[in-house]
JSON list of C-alpha atoms in Angstrom, two decimals:
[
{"chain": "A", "resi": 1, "resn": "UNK", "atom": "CA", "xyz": [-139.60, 8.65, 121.13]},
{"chain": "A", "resi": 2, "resn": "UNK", "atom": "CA", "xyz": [-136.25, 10.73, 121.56]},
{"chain": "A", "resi": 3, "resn": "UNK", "atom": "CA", "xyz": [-135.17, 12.09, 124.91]},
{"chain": "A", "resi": 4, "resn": "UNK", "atom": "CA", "xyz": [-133.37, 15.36, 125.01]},
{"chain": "A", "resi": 5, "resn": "UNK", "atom": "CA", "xyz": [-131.57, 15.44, 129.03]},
{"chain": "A", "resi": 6, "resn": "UNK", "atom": "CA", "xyz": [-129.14, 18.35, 130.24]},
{"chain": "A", "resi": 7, "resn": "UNK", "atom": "CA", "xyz": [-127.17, 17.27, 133.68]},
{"chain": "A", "resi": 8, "resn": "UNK", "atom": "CA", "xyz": [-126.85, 19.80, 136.05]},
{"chain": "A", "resi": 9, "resn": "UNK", "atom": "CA", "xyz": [-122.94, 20.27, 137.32]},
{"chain": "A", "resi": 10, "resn": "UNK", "atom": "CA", "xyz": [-123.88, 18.88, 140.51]},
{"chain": "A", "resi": 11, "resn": "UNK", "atom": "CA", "xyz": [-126.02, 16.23, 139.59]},
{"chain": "A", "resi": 12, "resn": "UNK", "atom": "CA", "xyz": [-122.64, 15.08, 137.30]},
{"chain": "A", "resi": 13, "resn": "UNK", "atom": "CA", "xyz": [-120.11, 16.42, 140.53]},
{"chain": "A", "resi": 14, "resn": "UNK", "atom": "CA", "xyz": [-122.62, 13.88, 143.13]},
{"chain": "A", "resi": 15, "resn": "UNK", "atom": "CA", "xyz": [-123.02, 10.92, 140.43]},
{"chain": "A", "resi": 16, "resn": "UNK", "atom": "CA", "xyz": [-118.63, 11.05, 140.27]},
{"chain": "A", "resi": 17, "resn": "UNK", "atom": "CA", "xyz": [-118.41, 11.08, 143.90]},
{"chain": "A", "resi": 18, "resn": "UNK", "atom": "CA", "xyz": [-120.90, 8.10, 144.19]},
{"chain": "A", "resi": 19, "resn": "UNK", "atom": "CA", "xyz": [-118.75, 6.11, 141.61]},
{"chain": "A", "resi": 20, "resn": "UNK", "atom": "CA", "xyz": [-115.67, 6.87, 144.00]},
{"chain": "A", "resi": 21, "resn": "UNK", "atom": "CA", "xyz": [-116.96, 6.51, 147.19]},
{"chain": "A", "resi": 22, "resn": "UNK", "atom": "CA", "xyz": [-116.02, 9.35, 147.61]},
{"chain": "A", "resi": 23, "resn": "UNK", "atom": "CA", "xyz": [-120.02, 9.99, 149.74]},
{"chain": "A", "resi": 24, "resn": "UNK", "atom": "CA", "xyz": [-122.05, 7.79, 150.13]},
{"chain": "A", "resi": 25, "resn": "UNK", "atom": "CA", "xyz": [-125.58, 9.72, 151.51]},
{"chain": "A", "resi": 26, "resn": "UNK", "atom": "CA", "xyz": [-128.84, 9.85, 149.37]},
{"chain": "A", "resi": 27, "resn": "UNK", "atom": "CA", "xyz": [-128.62, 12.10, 146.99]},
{"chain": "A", "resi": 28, "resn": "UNK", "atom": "CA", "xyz": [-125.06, 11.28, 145.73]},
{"chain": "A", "resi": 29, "resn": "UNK", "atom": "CA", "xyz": [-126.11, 7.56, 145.26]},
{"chain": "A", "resi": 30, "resn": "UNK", "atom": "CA", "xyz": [-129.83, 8.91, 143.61]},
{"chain": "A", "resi": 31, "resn": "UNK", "atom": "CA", "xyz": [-127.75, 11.30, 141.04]},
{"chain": "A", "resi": 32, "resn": "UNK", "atom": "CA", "xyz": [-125.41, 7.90, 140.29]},
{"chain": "A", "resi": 33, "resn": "UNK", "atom": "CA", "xyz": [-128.50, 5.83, 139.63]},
{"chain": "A", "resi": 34, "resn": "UNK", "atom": "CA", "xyz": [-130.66, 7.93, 137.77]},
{"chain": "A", "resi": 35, "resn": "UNK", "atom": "CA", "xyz": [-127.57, 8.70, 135.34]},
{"chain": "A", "resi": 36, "resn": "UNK", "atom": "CA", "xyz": [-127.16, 4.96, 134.71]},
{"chain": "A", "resi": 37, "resn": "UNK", "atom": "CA", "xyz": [-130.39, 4.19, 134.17]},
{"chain": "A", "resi": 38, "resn": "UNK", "atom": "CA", "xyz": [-130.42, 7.43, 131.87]},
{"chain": "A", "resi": 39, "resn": "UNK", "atom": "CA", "xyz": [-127.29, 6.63, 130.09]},
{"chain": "A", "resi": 40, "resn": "UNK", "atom": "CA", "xyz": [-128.22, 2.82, 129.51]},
{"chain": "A", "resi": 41, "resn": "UNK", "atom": "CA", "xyz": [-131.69, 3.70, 127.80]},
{"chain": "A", "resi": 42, "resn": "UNK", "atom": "CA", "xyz": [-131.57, 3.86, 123.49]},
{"chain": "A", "resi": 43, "resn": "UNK", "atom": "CA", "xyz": [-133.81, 7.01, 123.70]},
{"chain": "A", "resi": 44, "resn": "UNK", "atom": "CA", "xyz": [-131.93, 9.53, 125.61]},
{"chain": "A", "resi": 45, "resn": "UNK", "atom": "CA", "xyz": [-129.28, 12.23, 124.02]},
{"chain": "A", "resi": 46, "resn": "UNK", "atom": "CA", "xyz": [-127.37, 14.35, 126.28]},
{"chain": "A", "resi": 47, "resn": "UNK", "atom": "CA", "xyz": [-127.44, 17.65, 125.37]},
{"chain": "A", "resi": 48, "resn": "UNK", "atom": "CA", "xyz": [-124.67, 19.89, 126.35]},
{"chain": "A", "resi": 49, "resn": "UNK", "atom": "CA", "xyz": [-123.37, 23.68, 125.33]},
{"chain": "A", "resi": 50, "resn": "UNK", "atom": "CA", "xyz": [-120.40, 25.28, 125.39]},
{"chain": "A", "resi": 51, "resn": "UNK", "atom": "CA", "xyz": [-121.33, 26.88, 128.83]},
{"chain": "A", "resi": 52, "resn": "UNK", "atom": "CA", "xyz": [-122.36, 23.71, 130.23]},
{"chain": "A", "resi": 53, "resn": "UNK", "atom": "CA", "xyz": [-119.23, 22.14, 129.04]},
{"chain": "A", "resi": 54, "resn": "UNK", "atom": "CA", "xyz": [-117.08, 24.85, 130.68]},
{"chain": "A", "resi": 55, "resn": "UNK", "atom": "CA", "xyz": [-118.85, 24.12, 134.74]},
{"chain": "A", "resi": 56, "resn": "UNK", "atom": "CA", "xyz": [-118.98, 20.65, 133.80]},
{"chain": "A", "resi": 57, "resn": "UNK", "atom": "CA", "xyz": [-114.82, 20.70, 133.48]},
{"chain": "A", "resi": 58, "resn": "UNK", "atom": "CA", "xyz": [-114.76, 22.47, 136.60]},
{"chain": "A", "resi": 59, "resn": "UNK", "atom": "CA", "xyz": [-116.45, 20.38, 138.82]},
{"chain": "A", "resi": 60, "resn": "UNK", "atom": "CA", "xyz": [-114.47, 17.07, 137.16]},
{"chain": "A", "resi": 61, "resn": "UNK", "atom": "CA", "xyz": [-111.21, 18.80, 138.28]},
{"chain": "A", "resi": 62, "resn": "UNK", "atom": "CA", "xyz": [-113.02, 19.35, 141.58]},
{"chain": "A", "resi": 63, "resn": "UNK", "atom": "CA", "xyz": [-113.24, 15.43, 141.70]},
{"chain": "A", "resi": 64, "resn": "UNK", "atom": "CA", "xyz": [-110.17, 14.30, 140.39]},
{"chain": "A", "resi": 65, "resn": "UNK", "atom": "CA", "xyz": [-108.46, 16.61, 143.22]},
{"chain": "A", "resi": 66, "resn": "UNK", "atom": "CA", "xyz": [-110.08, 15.32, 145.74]},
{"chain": "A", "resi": 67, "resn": "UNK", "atom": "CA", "xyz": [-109.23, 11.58, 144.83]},
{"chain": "A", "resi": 68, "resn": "UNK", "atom": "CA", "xyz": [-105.99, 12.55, 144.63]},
{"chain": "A", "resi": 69, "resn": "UNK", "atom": "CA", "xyz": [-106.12, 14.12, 148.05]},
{"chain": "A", "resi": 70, "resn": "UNK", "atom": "CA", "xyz": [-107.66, 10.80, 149.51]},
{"chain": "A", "resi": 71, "resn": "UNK", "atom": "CA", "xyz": [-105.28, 8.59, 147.16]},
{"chain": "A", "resi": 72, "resn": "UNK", "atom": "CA", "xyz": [-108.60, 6.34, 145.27]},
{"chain": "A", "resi": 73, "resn": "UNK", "atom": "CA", "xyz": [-107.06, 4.60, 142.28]},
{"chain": "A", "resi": 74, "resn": "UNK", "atom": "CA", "xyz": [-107.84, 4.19, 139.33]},
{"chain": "A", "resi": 75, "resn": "UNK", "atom": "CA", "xyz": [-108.28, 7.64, 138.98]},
{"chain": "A", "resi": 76, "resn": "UNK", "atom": "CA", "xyz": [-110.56, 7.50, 136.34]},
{"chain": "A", "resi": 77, "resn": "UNK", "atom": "CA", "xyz": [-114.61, 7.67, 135.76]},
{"chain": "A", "resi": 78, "resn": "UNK", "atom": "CA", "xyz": [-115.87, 5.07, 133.96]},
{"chain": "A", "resi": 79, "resn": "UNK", "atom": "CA", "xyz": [-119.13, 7.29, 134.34]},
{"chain": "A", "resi": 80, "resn": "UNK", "atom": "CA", "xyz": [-117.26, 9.75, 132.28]},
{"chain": "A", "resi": 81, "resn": "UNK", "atom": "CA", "xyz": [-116.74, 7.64, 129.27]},
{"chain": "A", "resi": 82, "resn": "UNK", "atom": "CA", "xyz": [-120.75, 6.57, 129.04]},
{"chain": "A", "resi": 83, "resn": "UNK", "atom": "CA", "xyz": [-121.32, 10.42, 128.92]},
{"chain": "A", "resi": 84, "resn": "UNK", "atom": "CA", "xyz": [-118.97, 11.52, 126.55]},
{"chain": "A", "resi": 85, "resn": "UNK", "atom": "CA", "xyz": [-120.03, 8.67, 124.09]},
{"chain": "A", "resi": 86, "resn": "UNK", "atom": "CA", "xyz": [-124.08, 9.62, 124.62]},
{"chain": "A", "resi": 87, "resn": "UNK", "atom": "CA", "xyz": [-123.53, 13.73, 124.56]},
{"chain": "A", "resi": 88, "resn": "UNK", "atom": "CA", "xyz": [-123.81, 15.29, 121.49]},
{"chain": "A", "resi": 89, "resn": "UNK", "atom": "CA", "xyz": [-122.64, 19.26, 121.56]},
{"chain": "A", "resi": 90, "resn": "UNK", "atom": "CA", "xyz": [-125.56, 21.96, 120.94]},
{"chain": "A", "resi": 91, "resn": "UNK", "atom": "CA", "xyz": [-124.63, 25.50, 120.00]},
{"chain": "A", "resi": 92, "resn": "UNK", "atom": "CA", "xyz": [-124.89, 28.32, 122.51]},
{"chain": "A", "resi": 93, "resn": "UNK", "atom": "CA", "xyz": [-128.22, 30.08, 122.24]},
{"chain": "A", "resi": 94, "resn": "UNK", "atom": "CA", "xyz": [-130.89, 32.44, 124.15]},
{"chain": "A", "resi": 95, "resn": "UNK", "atom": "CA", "xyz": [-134.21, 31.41, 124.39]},
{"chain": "A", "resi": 96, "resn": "UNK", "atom": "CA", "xyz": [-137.13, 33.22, 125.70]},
{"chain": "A", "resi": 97, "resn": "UNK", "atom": "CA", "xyz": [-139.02, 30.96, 128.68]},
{"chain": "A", "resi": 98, "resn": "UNK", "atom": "CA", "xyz": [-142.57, 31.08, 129.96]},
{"chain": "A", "resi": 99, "resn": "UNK", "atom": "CA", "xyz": [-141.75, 29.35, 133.36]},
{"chain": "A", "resi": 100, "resn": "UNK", "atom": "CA", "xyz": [-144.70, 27.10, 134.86]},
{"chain": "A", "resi": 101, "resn": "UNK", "atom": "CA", "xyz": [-144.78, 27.08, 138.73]},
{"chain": "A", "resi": 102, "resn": "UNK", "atom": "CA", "xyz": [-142.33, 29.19, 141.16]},
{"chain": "A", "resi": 103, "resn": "UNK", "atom": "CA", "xyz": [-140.52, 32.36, 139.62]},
{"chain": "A", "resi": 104, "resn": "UNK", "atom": "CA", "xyz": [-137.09, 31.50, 139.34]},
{"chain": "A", "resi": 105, "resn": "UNK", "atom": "CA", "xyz": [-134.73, 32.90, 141.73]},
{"chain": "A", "resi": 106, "resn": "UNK", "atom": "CA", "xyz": [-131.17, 33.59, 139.59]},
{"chain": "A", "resi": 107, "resn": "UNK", "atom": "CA", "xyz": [-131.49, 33.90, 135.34]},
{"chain": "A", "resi": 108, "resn": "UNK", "atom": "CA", "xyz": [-129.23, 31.16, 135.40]},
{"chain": "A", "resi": 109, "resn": "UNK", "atom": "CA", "xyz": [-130.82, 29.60, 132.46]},
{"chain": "A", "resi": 110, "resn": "UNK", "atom": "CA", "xyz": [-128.15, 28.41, 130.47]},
{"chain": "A", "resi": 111, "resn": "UNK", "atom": "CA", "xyz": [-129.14, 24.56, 130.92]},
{"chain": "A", "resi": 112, "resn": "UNK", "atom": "CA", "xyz": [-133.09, 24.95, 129.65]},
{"chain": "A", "resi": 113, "resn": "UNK", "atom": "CA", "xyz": [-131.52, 27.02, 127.13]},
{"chain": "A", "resi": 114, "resn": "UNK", "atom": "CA", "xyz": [-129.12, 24.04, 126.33]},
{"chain": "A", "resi": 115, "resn": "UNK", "atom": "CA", "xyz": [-132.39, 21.86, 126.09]},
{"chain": "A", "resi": 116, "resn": "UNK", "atom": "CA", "xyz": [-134.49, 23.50, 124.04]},
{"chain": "A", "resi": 117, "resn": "UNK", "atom": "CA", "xyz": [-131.51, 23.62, 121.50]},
{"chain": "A", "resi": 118, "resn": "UNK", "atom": "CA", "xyz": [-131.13, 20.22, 121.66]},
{"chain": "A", "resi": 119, "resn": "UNK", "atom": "CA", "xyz": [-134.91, 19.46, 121.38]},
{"chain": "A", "resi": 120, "resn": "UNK", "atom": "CA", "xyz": [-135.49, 22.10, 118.47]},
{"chain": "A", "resi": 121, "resn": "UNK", "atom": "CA", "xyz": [-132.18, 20.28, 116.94]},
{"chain": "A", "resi": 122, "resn": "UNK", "atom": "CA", "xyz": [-133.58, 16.65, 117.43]},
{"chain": "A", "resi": 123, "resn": "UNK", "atom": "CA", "xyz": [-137.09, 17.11, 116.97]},
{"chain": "A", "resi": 124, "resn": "UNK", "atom": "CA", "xyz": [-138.69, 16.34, 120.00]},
{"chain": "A", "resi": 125, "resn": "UNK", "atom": "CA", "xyz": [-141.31, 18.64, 121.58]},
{"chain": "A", "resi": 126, "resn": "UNK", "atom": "CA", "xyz": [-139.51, 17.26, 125.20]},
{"chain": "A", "resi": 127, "resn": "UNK", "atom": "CA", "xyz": [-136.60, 17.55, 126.87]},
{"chain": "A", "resi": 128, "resn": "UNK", "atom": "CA", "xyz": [-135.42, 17.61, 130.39]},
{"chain": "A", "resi": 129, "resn": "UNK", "atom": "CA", "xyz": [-133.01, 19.21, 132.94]},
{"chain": "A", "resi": 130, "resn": "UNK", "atom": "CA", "xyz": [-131.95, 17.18, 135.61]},
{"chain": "A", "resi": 131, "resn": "UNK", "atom": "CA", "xyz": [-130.67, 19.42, 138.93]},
{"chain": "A", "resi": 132, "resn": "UNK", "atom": "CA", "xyz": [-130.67, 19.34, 142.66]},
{"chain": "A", "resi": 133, "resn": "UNK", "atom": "CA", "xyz": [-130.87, 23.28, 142.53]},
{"chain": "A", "resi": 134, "resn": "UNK", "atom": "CA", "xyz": [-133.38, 24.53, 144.38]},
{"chain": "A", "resi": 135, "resn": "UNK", "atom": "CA", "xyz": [-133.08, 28.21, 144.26]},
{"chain": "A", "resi": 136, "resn": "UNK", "atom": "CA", "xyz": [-132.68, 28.39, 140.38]},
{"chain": "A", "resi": 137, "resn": "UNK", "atom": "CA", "xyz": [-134.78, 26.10, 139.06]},
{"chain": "A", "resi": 138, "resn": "UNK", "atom": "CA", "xyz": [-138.23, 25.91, 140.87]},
{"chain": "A", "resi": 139, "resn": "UNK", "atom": "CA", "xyz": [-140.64, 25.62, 138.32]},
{"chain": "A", "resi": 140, "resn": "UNK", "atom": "CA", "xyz": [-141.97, 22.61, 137.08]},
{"chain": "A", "resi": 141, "resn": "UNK", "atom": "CA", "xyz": [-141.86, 23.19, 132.89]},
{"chain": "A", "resi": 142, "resn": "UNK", "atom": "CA", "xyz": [-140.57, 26.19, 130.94]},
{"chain": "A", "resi": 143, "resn": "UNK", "atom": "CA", "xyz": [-142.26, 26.69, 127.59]},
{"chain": "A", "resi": 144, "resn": "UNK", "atom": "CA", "xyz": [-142.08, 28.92, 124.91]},
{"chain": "A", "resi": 145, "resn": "UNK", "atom": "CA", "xyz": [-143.64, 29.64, 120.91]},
{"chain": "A", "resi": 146, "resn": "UNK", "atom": "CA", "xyz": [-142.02, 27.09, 119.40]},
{"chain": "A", "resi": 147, "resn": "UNK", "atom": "CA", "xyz": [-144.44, 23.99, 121.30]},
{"chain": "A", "resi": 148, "resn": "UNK", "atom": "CA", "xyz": [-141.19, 22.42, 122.91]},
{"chain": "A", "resi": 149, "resn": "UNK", "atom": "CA", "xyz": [-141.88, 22.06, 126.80]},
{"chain": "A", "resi": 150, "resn": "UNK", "atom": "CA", "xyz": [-138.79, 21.46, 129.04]},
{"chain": "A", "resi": 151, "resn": "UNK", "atom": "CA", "xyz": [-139.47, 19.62, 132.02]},
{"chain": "A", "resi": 152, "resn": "UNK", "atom": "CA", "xyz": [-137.06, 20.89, 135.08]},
{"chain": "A", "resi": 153, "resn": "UNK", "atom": "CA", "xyz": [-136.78, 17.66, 136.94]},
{"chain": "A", "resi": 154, "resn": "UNK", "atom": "CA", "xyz": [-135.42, 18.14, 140.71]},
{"chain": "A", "resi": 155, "resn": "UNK", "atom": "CA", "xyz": [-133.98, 14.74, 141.72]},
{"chain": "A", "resi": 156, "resn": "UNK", "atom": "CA", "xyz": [-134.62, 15.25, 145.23]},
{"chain": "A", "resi": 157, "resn": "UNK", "atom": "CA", "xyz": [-138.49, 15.15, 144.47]},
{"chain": "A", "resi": 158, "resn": "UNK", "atom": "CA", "xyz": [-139.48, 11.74, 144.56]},
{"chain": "A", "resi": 159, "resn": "UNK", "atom": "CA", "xyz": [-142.60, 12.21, 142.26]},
{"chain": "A", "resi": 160, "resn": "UNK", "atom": "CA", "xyz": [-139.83, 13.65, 139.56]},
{"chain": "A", "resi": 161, "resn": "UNK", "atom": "CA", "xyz": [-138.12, 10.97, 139.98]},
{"chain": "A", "resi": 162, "resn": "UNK", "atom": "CA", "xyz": [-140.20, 8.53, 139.22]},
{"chain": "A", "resi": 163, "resn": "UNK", "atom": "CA", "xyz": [-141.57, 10.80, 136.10]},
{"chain": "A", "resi": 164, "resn": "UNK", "atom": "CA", "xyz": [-138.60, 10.63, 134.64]},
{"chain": "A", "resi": 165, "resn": "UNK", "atom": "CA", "xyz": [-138.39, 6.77, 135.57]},
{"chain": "A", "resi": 166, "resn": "UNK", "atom": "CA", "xyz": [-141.42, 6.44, 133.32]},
{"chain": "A", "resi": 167, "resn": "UNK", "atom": "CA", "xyz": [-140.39, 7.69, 130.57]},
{"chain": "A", "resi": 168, "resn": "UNK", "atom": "CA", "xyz": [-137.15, 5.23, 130.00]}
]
C-alpha cells in the first residue's frame, strides 16, 4: 500500500537541526527519527506544493545560517538529499475539509491540501501530515467527498507516533 506524507516546516527545520547538532532535546531528535524511518520505507511519497516548497526554503536558509554562525562543517544535509530524491511535486489546489476532532485554530491548510493532492494523484484513500503545530492542526483526520481521509499526525503525541510507526 502507498503512503502519501506532507512534512511540516518545523518538523523538516527540527529533523536539520538534529542532523547538526545543532539541539539535541526530544522533539528535535523524534522529528530526525521519524523522517528516517519515513524516508527509508519503499511505501512512502513525499508530497509537497508549491507553497510548501516556498516555507520549506525558508526554514533551510534558517539552518544553514545558523551553522554558519556556529561554524559546523560540512555544511550540508545529507537529510536533504533523501528528501529531494523521495518528494515528488503536487500542484497547488483548494480542497474543502470536514475536520474530525478540535476546530482548527488558523485556515492554514495548505499542507492537508498538499495531501489530498497527492493522495487523489497516487491513488491512495490515505495520506498523512506530519507537524508539531498545535494551534493549527488539532484534529485528528480531515475528510472530504472524494473517500480520501488525511490523518494529521502530531509527533509530540506518542500514540501518533507509534500509528504512524505501524504503518511502515
Amino acid at each position: 500500500m502507498l503512503i502519501v506524507a506532507v512534512v511540516d516546516t518545523n518538523v523538516l527545520r527540527y529533523a536539520l537541526e538534529a542532523e547538526k547538532n545543532i539541539r539535541s532535546d526530544k522533539e528535535t531528535m523524534t522529528a530526525y527519527e521519524v523522517l528516517i524511518k519515513l524516508l527509508s520505507s519503499d511505501t512512502v511519497i513525499l508530497v509537497l506544493n508549491e507553497e510548501t516548497a516556498k516555507e520549506y526554503s525558508r526554514h533551510i536558509e534558517a539552518v544553514r545560517q545558523k551553522i554558519r554562525r556556529k561554524r559546523i562543517y560540512p555544511q550540508f544535509f545529507s537529510l536533504l538529499r533523501i528528501i529531494k530524491a523521495k518528494s515528488k511535486k503536487v500542484p497547488v489546489e483548494v480542497h474543502e475539509f470536514t475536520i474530525k476532532g478540535e476546530p482548527v485554530g488558523r485556515k492554514d491548510l495548505h499542507l492537508p491540501n498538499s495531501a489530498k493532492t497527492g493522495a487523489l494523484k497516487f491513488n491512495t484513500k490515505k495520506a498523512f501530515v506530519l507537524t508539531f503545530a498545535q494551534d493549527v492542526y488539532r484534529g485528528k483526520e480531515a475528510r472530504n467527498g472524494e473517500g480520501v481521509v488525511i490523518y494529521l499526525l502530531n509527533l509530540r503525541n506518542e500514540n501518533e507516533r507509534k500509528m504512524l510507526e505501524e504503518l511502515l
